[in-house]
C-alpha cells in the first residue's frame, strides 16, 4: 500500500515526517513524503520554522499523484492557509479512500506550528476519514479543553459536525488515559495504562500514521485504531532518550519486540541445557517446582513472557522440562518479571529456587544483592485476590534497586522461596549454578 505523508520536517525525527515514515515503513508499507515546513527544534522544543516554498510543494504533490496510486493520506503540520488550499485541491482531485488528519497546532513547548487552524477545519476536515486531535487541539476547535471522558465525548460530537467522517480525541496525558472515537453514531474507547513516566515527543504523529497504515491495509476503523494503539504504546514504552529534553517516540520498539520472540525461546532452551548439565541444580528445585521465564522487551502482559509449560521438575537427579518453552505459560514467575520491568526494563528474566538459609548465606558470600520480603506484611485485601501477592512481594523488593535474589520465608500453606532475577536466562542461571555449586560442593 502507498501512503502519502504530508507533514512538517522535525530534525530530531521524533515527530513529523520522519516519525511518520518510520511508522509506515516498519508496518511494512510504502511511505511517500512531502514536507510542508522545516522546523528548527531539539528535544527541548521547537525554536522556529519556515514554510516550504509553495511552488515546490505543489510540484512535489503533483509529481507523486500523477505517477503513483495513493491508497491513503496522512496529514500533519500545515503551516499556513495557502498550503491548506494546495492540499485540499489535490485531495479533491485524487479522492483517496482514506485521509487521516492530525490537526497539529502547537508543539509541547507551546511554540505555535500553524496559525491556520480555522482554514484546516473548514477546508480539510470535510475531506477527512478521520481527524485525531489531542485534548489540547480539540480544545482549540471546541472552545475549551475537554477535561475527562465525558467532556471528550461532548467535544468529539461537536467536532464531528465540522465534517470529518470520524473524530478520535486522544487523552494519553490523563491520569486515567482514554482515547474517544465518535463515528457519527457510536462512541468507542481505548484505555491503556500509562507506564512511561517521562514526556515523549511525537506520539500523536506516530499514532495517526499507524492508524492510517492499518486503514490502508484494509482494517476497519476501530480495528485499525486498536492495532495502532498497540504500536504507539510500544513506541512510548520504548521511547529513547537522546537529548536534554523529551524522549523520542520509537516506532522501532514494535519490530524489536517481534524479532525478540525467537531469541527469547532460544535463550530459554540454551539455559535449560546448562541447568541439566549441573547435577547440583536439581537440589534447588522446590516442592512447587521451578520456572525460568524470559520476557519480550517492553512486555506488559504474561502472554509476552515465555517460560516452561508445566514448570521445571527433577527426574533421576537432573532438571527436566515437560515441554519446550512457550509464551504465556507462567503466570507466577511472569508476574515477578513484569513487576521488576516496571522499575528496570532490562531485568527481563527470573527463576524461582528452593529457600534454604545456606543459599542466602552463600549468596551473600558471592556478593549478590539480596532482599527479604515478608508475606505476613501483605494487607488482607490483596492477599485474598489470586495473583496479587507475588507482584506485591516483588514490588517491596525492587522499589529502590533491583536485587539479584528476593526471598520470603513463606506463610501458612506457602512454601518459602527464592527468586533469582537477571537480564536474561544466561544471567539468571549463572547465579543459580554458582549458588548450587557453592551450597552443595561437598555433596
Ligand atoms: O507533535 C506535533 C508535531 C508535528 N509535526 C512537527 C512537529 C511537531 C511538534 O513539535 O515539530 C513537524
Coordinates of C-alpha atoms and ligand atoms in Angstrom, one line a residue:
X1 CA 0.0 0.0 0.0
X2 CA 1.2 3.5 -0.8
X3 CA 0.7 6.1 1.9
X4 CA 1.2 9.8 1.1
X5 CA 2.5 11.7 4.1
X6 CA 2.2 15.5 4.1
X7 CA 3.8 16.9 7.2
X8 CA 6.4 19.1 8.8
X9 CA 10.1 18.2 9.0
X10 CA 11.4 17.6 12.5
X11 CA 15.2 17.2 12.6
X12 CA 15.0 15.0 15.7
X13 CA 12.9 12.5 13.8
X14 CA 10.8 12.0 16.9
X15 CA 7.8 13.8 15.3
X16 CA 6.7 14.9 11.9
X17 CA 7.5 13.5 8.5
X18 CA 10.3 11.2 9.6
X19 CA 8.4 9.7 12.5
X20 CA 5.5 9.2 10.1
X21 CA 7.8 7.5 7.5
X22 CA 9.4 5.2 10.1
X23 CA 5.9 4.1 11.2
X24 CA 4.6 3.4 7.8
X25 CA 7.9 1.6 6.8
X26 CA 8.0 -0.5 10.0
X27 CA 4.5 -1.6 9.4
X28 CA 5.5 -2.9 6.1
X29 CA 4.0 -0.3 3.7
X30 CA 5.4 2.4 1.4
X31 CA 5.5 6.0 2.6
X32 CA 5.8 8.9 0.2
X33 CA 6.7 12.2 1.8
X34 CA 6.1 15.8 1.1
X35 CA 7.4 18.4 3.5
X36 CA 5.1 21.4 4.3
X37 CA 7.5 23.1 6.7
X38 CA 11.0 22.9 8.0
X39 CA 11.2 23.2 11.8
X40 CA 14.2 24.1 14.0
X41 CA 14.0 22.0 17.1
X42 CA 15.8 19.8 19.5
X43 CA 14.4 17.6 22.3
X44 CA 13.7 20.6 24.5
X45 CA 11.3 22.1 21.9
X46 CA 10.6 23.9 18.7
X47 CA 12.5 27.1 18.2
X48 CA 11.3 28.2 14.8
X49 CA 10.0 27.0 11.5
X50 CA 9.7 28.1 7.8
X51 CA 7.1 27.0 5.4
X52 CA 8.2 25.2 2.3
X53 CA 8.0 27.2 -0.9
X54 CA 4.5 26.7 -2.4
X55 CA 5.6 26.0 -5.9
X56 CA 7.9 23.3 -4.7
X57 CA 5.2 21.8 -2.5
X58 CA 2.7 21.8 -5.4
X59 CA 5.1 20.4 -7.8
X60 CA 6.1 17.5 -5.4
X61 CA 2.5 16.6 -4.8
X62 CA 1.7 16.8 -8.5
X63 CA 4.6 14.6 -9.4
X64 CA 3.7 11.9 -6.9
X65 CA 0.0 11.7 -7.5
X66 CA 0.5 11.7 -11.3
X67 CA 2.8 8.7 -11.0
X68 CA 1.8 6.7 -8.0
X69 CA -1.5 5.1 -6.8
X70 CA -2.2 6.7 -3.4
X71 CA -4.1 4.4 -1.0
X72 CA -4.2 6.7 2.0
X73 CA -3.1 10.1 3.0
X74 CA -1.8 11.2 6.4
X75 CA -1.6 14.9 7.1
X76 CA 0.3 16.5 9.9
X77 CA 1.6 20.1 10.3
X78 CA 0.2 22.6 7.8
X79 CA 1.9 25.9 8.4
X80 CA -0.5 28.3 6.6
X81 CA -3.7 28.7 4.6
X82 CA -2.1 28.6 1.2
X83 CA -0.7 25.2 2.0
X84 CA -4.2 24.1 3.2
X85 CA -5.6 25.1 -0.2
X86 CA -3.0 23.3 -2.2
X87 CA -3.6 20.1 -0.2
X88 CA -7.4 20.4 -0.4
X89 CA -7.3 20.7 -4.2
X90 CA -5.1 17.6 -4.6
X91 CA -7.4 15.6 -2.2
X92 CA -10.4 16.7 -4.2
X93 CA -8.7 15.6 -7.4
X94 CA -7.4 12.2 -6.3
X95 CA -10.2 11.3 -3.8
X96 CA -8.1 8.9 -1.7
X97 CA -10.0 6.2 0.2
X98 CA -8.6 7.2 3.5
X99 CA -7.5 10.7 4.7
X100 CA -6.3 11.0 8.3
X101 CA -5.6 14.5 9.6
X102 CA -3.7 15.0 12.8
X103 CA -4.5 18.7 13.3
X104 CA -1.2 19.8 14.8
X105 CA -1.4 23.3 16.2
X106 CA 1.2 23.7 18.9
X107 CA 4.4 21.9 20.0
X108 CA 4.8 20.6 23.5
X109 CA 6.8 23.8 24.5
X110 CA 3.8 25.8 23.3
X111 CA 5.5 27.1 20.1
X112 CA 2.8 27.7 17.5
X113 CA 3.1 25.4 14.4
X114 CA 0.3 27.0 12.5
X115 CA -2.0 30.0 12.6
X116 CA -4.3 28.4 10.0
X117 CA -6.3 26.1 12.3
X118 CA -9.6 27.6 11.2
X119 CA -8.8 27.0 7.5
X120 CA -7.7 23.5 8.3
X121 CA -11.1 22.7 9.9
X122 CA -13.2 24.4 7.2
X123 CA -11.4 23.3 4.1
X124 CA -9.8 19.9 5.1
X125 CA -12.0 18.3 7.8
X126 CA -14.8 17.7 5.3
X127 CA -12.3 15.7 3.2
X128 CA -11.1 13.6 6.1
X129 CA -12.0 10.0 7.0
X130 CA -10.7 10.7 10.5
X131 CA -9.2 13.6 12.5
X132 CA -7.0 12.8 15.5
X133 CA -6.7 15.9 17.8
X134 CA -5.3 15.5 21.3
X135 CA -7.3 17.1 24.1
X136 CA -5.4 20.4 23.7
X137 CA -6.1 20.6 20.0
X138 CA -9.7 19.5 20.4
X139 CA -10.0 22.5 22.8
X140 CA -9.0 24.9 20.0
X141 CA -11.9 23.7 17.8
X142 CA -14.4 23.2 20.6
X143 CA -13.7 26.3 22.6
X144 CA -12.4 24.6 25.7
X145 CA -10.2 21.8 26.5
X146 CA -12.2 18.6 27.4
X147 CA -11.0 17.5 30.8
X148 CA -12.3 14.0 31.1
X149 CA -14.0 11.2 29.2
X150 CA -17.4 12.8 29.5
X151 CA -16.2 16.1 28.0
X152 CA -14.2 14.3 25.4
X153 CA -17.4 12.7 24.2
X154 CA -19.1 16.1 24.0
X155 CA -16.2 17.6 22.2
X156 CA -16.0 14.6 19.7
X157 CA -19.6 15.1 18.9
X158 CA -19.2 18.8 18.2
X159 CA -16.0 18.2 16.2
X160 CA -17.8 15.6 14.1
X161 CA -20.1 18.5 12.9
X162 CA -17.0 20.1 11.3
X163 CA -17.3 17.5 8.6
X164 CA -14.9 14.6 9.0
X165 CA -16.3 11.0 8.9
X166 CA -15.0 10.3 12.4
X167 CA -13.2 12.0 15.3
X168 CA -10.7 10.4 17.6
X169 CA -9.7 12.6 20.6
X170 CA -6.6 11.3 22.3
X171 CA -6.2 11.6 26.0
X172 CA -2.9 9.8 26.7
X173 CA -1.9 12.6 29.1
X174 CA -4.8 12.0 31.5
X175 CA -4.2 10.2 34.8
X176 CA -6.6 7.6 33.5
X177 CA -5.7 7.7 29.8
X178 CA -8.5 7.3 27.3
X179 CA -9.0 7.9 23.6
X180 CA -12.5 8.6 22.5
X181 CA -13.8 7.9 19.0
X182 CA -17.1 9.2 17.6
X183 CA -18.1 7.9 14.1
X184 CA -21.4 9.8 13.8
X185 CA -23.3 7.1 15.5
X186 CA -21.4 5.4 18.3
X187 CA -18.6 6.2 20.8
X188 CA -15.7 3.8 21.2
X189 CA -13.0 3.9 23.9
X190 CA -9.4 2.8 24.2
X191 CA -7.8 2.7 27.6
X192 CA -4.2 1.7 28.1
X193 CA -2.5 2.1 31.5
X194 CA 0.4 4.6 31.3
X195 CA 3.8 3.0 32.2
X196 CA 6.2 5.7 30.7
X197 CA 6.8 8.4 33.3
X198 CA 8.8 10.8 31.1
X199 CA 7.4 13.1 28.4
X200 CA 7.6 11.6 24.9
X201 CA 7.8 13.7 21.7
X202 CA 5.9 12.7 18.5
X203 CA 3.3 10.3 19.9
X204 CA 0.4 12.0 18.0
X205 CA 2.3 11.7 14.7
X206 CA 3.2 8.0 15.2
X207 CA -0.3 7.1 16.4
X208 CA -2.1 8.8 13.5
X209 CA 0.4 7.4 10.9
X210 CA -0.1 3.9 12.4
X211 CA -3.9 4.3 12.1
X212 CA -3.6 5.5 8.5
X213 CA -1.4 2.5 7.7
X214 CA -3.8 -0.1 9.2
X215 CA -6.7 1.6 7.3
X216 CA -4.7 1.3 4.1
X217 CA -4.1 -2.4 4.9
X218 CA -7.9 -2.9 5.0
X219 CA -8.7 -3.0 8.7
X220 CA -11.9 -1.4 9.9
X221 CA -11.6 1.9 11.6
X222 CA -12.0 0.5 15.2
X223 CA -9.6 -2.4 14.4
X224 CA -7.1 0.0 12.8
X225 CA -7.2 2.1 16.0
X226 CA -6.8 -1.0 18.2
X227 CA -3.7 -2.1 16.2
X228 CA -2.3 1.4 16.1
X229 CA -2.8 1.7 19.9
X230 CA -0.6 -1.3 20.5
X231 CA 2.0 0.2 18.2
X232 CA 2.0 3.6 19.8
X233 CA 2.0 2.0 23.3
X234 CA 5.2 0.2 22.4
X235 CA 6.7 3.3 20.8
X236 CA 6.1 5.2 24.1
X237 CA 7.2 2.4 26.4
X238 CA 10.3 2.0 24.3
X239 CA 10.9 5.8 23.8
X240 CA 14.6 6.8 23.6
X241 CA 16.4 9.5 25.4
X242 CA 18.9 11.2 23.1
X243 CA 18.9 14.8 24.4
X244 CA 18.3 17.0 27.4
X245 CA 14.5 17.2 26.9
X246 CA 11.7 14.8 25.9
X247 CA 12.3 11.2 24.9
X248 CA 11.7 10.5 21.2
X249 CA 8.8 8.2 20.3
X250 CA 10.3 5.0 18.9
X251 CA 8.4 3.2 16.2
X252 CA 11.2 0.6 16.2
X253 CA 10.1 -0.8 19.5
X254 CA 7.4 -2.8 17.8
X255 CA 9.8 -4.6 15.4
X256 CA 12.3 -5.1 18.3
X257 CA 9.6 -6.9 20.3
X258 CA 8.6 -9.0 17.3
X259 CA 12.2 -10.0 16.5
X260 CA 12.8 -10.9 20.1
X261 CA 10.2 -13.7 20.1
X262 CA 12.7 -16.1 18.5
X263 CA 15.7 -15.1 20.6
X264 CA 13.7 -15.4 23.9
X265 CA 12.7 -19.0 23.2
X266 CA 16.2 -20.0 22.0
X267 CA 17.8 -18.4 25.1
X268 CA 15.4 -20.5 27.4
X269 CA 16.3 -23.7 25.5
X270 CA 20.1 -22.9 25.9
X271 CA 19.6 -22.2 29.6
X272 CA 17.8 -25.4 30.2
X273 CA 20.7 -27.4 28.6
X274 CA 23.1 -25.7 31.0
X275 CA 20.9 -26.3 34.0
X276 CA 20.6 -30.0 33.1
X277 CA 24.4 -30.3 32.9
X278 CA 24.9 -29.3 36.6
X279 CA 23.7 -32.0 38.9
X280 CA 23.6 -29.8 42.0
X281 CA 21.0 -27.5 40.5
X282 CA 18.4 -30.3 40.8
X283 CA 18.7 -30.0 44.6
X284 CA 17.5 -26.3 44.4
X285 CA 14.2 -27.2 42.7
X286 CA 11.4 -26.5 45.3
X287 CA 8.4 -28.6 46.1
X288 CA 6.2 -26.4 43.9
X289 CA 8.7 -26.9 41.1
X290 CA 10.6 -24.1 39.3
X291 CA 10.0 -21.9 36.3
X292 CA 12.6 -20.0 34.3
X293 CA 11.0 -17.1 32.4
X294 CA 12.1 -14.5 29.9
X295 CA 10.0 -11.5 28.8
X296 CA 9.9 -9.8 25.5
X297 CA 11.3 -6.3 25.5
X298 CA 8.6 -3.8 26.8
X299 CA 6.4 -6.7 27.9
X300 CA 3.2 -5.7 29.8
X301 CA 1.3 -9.0 30.0
X302 CA 2.1 -12.6 30.9
X303 CA 1.3 -13.6 27.3
X304 CA 4.5 -11.7 26.4
X305 CA 6.6 -13.7 28.8
X306 CA 7.9 -17.1 27.9
X307 CA 8.6 -20.0 30.3
X308 CA 8.4 -23.8 30.5
X309 CA 4.9 -25.3 30.3
X310 CA 4.2 -27.5 33.4
X311 CA 7.4 -26.0 35.0
X312 CA 10.8 -27.5 35.5
X313 CA 11.0 -30.6 37.6
X314 CA 13.5 -33.3 38.6
X315 CA 13.9 -36.7 37.0
X316 CA 16.7 -39.0 38.1
X317 CA 18.6 -36.2 39.9
X318 CA 18.5 -33.9 36.8
X319 CA 16.5 -30.8 36.0
X320 CA 13.9 -31.8 33.4
X321 CA 11.4 -29.8 31.3
X322 CA 8.0 -31.3 30.4
X323 CA 7.9 -29.4 27.1
X324 CA 9.7 -26.8 25.0
X325 CA 9.5 -23.2 26.2
X326 CA 6.5 -21.2 25.1
X327 CA 4.8 -17.8 25.7
X328 CA 2.0 -17.3 28.2
X329 CA 2.6 -20.5 30.2
X330 CA 3.7 -19.0 33.5
X331 CA 1.6 -16.5 35.5
X332 CA 3.6 -16.7 38.7
X333 CA 7.1 -16.0 37.6
X334 CA 5.9 -13.8 34.8
X335 CA 4.3 -11.5 37.3
X336 CA 7.6 -11.2 39.1
X337 CA 9.5 -10.2 36.0
X338 CA 6.7 -7.8 34.8
X339 CA 6.9 -6.0 38.1
X340 CA 10.7 -5.8 38.0
X341 CA 10.5 -4.5 34.5
X342 CA 8.3 -1.6 35.7
X343 CA 11.4 -0.4 37.5
X344 CA 14.1 -1.5 35.1
X345 CA 13.2 -2.5 31.5
X346 CA 16.4 -4.6 31.3
X347 CA 15.5 -7.0 34.1
X348 CA 13.6 -9.5 31.9
X349 CA 14.4 -12.9 33.3
X350 CA 13.8 -14.8 36.6
X351 CA 13.8 -18.3 38.1
X352 CA 12.4 -19.5 41.5
X353 CA 14.5 -21.9 43.6
X354 CA 14.2 -23.6 47.0
X355 CA 14.7 -21.4 50.0
X356 CA 17.4 -22.7 52.4
X357 CA 19.2 -20.4 54.8
X358 CA 22.5 -21.7 53.4
X359 CA 21.6 -20.5 49.9
X360 CA 21.2 -17.0 51.2
X361 CA 24.4 -17.2 53.2
X362 CA 26.4 -18.4 50.1
X363 CA 24.6 -15.7 48.0
X364 CA 26.0 -13.1 50.4
X365 CA 29.5 -14.6 50.1
X366 CA 29.2 -14.5 46.3
X367 CA 28.4 -10.7 46.6
X368 CA 24.8 -10.9 45.4
X369 CA 22.3 -8.2 46.2
X370 CA 19.7 -9.9 48.4
X371 CA 16.4 -8.6 49.7
X372 CA 14.0 -10.4 52.1
X373 CA 10.3 -9.7 51.9
X374 CA 7.5 -11.0 54.1
X375 CA 4.2 -12.4 53.0
X376 CA 2.8 -11.7 56.5
X377 CA 3.0 -8.0 55.9
X378 CA 0.7 -8.1 53.0
X379 CA -2.7 -6.4 53.5
X380 CA -5.6 -8.9 53.9
X381 CA -7.4 -7.2 51.0
X382 CA -4.8 -8.1 48.3
X383 CA -3.9 -11.4 50.0
X384 CA -7.3 -12.7 49.1
X385 CA -7.1 -11.8 45.4
X386 CA -5.5 -14.6 43.3
X387 CA -2.4 -13.3 41.5
X388 CA -1.9 -10.1 43.6
X389 CA 0.6 -11.4 46.1
X390 CA 3.7 -12.0 44.0
X391 CA 3.6 -8.6 42.3
X392 CA 3.1 -7.1 45.7
X393 CA 6.0 -9.0 47.2
X394 CA 8.3 -8.2 44.2
X395 CA 7.4 -4.5 44.4
X396 CA 8.6 -4.4 48.1
X397 CA 11.9 -5.8 46.9
X398 CA 12.6 -3.8 43.7
X399 CA 11.3 -0.3 44.5
X400 CA 14.7 1.1 45.3
X401 CA 17.0 -1.0 43.2
X402 CA 16.7 -4.5 41.8
X403 CA 18.3 -7.2 43.8
X404 CA 19.8 -10.5 42.4
X405 CA 17.8 -12.5 44.9
X406 CA 14.4 -11.9 46.5
X407 CA 13.3 -14.3 49.2
X408 CA 10.5 -14.9 51.6
X409 CA 10.1 -17.4 54.4
X410 CA 6.6 -18.4 53.4
X411 CA 3.3 -18.4 55.2
X412 CA 0.7 -20.9 56.2
X413 CA 0.5 -23.2 53.2
X414 CA 3.1 -21.2 51.2
X415 CA 6.5 -22.7 50.7
X416 CA 9.4 -20.4 51.4
X417 CA 11.0 -19.3 48.1
X418 CA 14.0 -17.5 46.5
X419 CA 13.5 -15.7 43.2
X420 CA 16.7 -15.1 41.2
X421 CA 16.5 -12.1 38.8
X422 CA 18.6 -11.2 35.8
X423 CA 18.8 -9.5 32.4
X424 CA 18.3 -12.8 30.5
X425 CA 18.2 -16.5 31.2
X426 CA 22.0 -16.9 31.0
X427 CA 22.4 -14.1 33.6
X428 CA 19.9 -15.8 35.9
X429 CA 21.3 -19.3 35.7
X430 CA 24.9 -18.1 36.1
X431 CA 23.7 -17.1 39.5
X432 CA 21.6 -20.3 40.1
X433 CA 24.5 -22.5 39.1
X434 CA 27.0 -20.6 41.2
X435 CA 24.7 -20.9 44.2
X436 CA 24.1 -24.6 43.6
X437 CA 27.8 -25.4 43.3
X438 CA 28.7 -23.3 46.4
X439 CA 25.9 -24.9 48.5
X440 CA 26.4 -28.5 47.5
X441 CA 30.1 -28.6 46.8
X442 CA 30.7 -31.2 49.5
X443 CA 27.8 -33.3 48.2
Ligands
LIG1 O1 3.9 16.6 17.6 C1 3.4 17.5 16.7 C2 4.4 17.9 15.7 C3 4.1 17.6 14.4 N1 5.0 17.9 13.4 C4 6.1 18.6 13.6 C5 6.4 18.9 14.9 C6 5.6 18.6 15.9 C7 5.9 19.0 17.3 O2 6.9 19.5 17.6 O3 7.6 19.6 15.1 C8 7.0 18.9 12.4

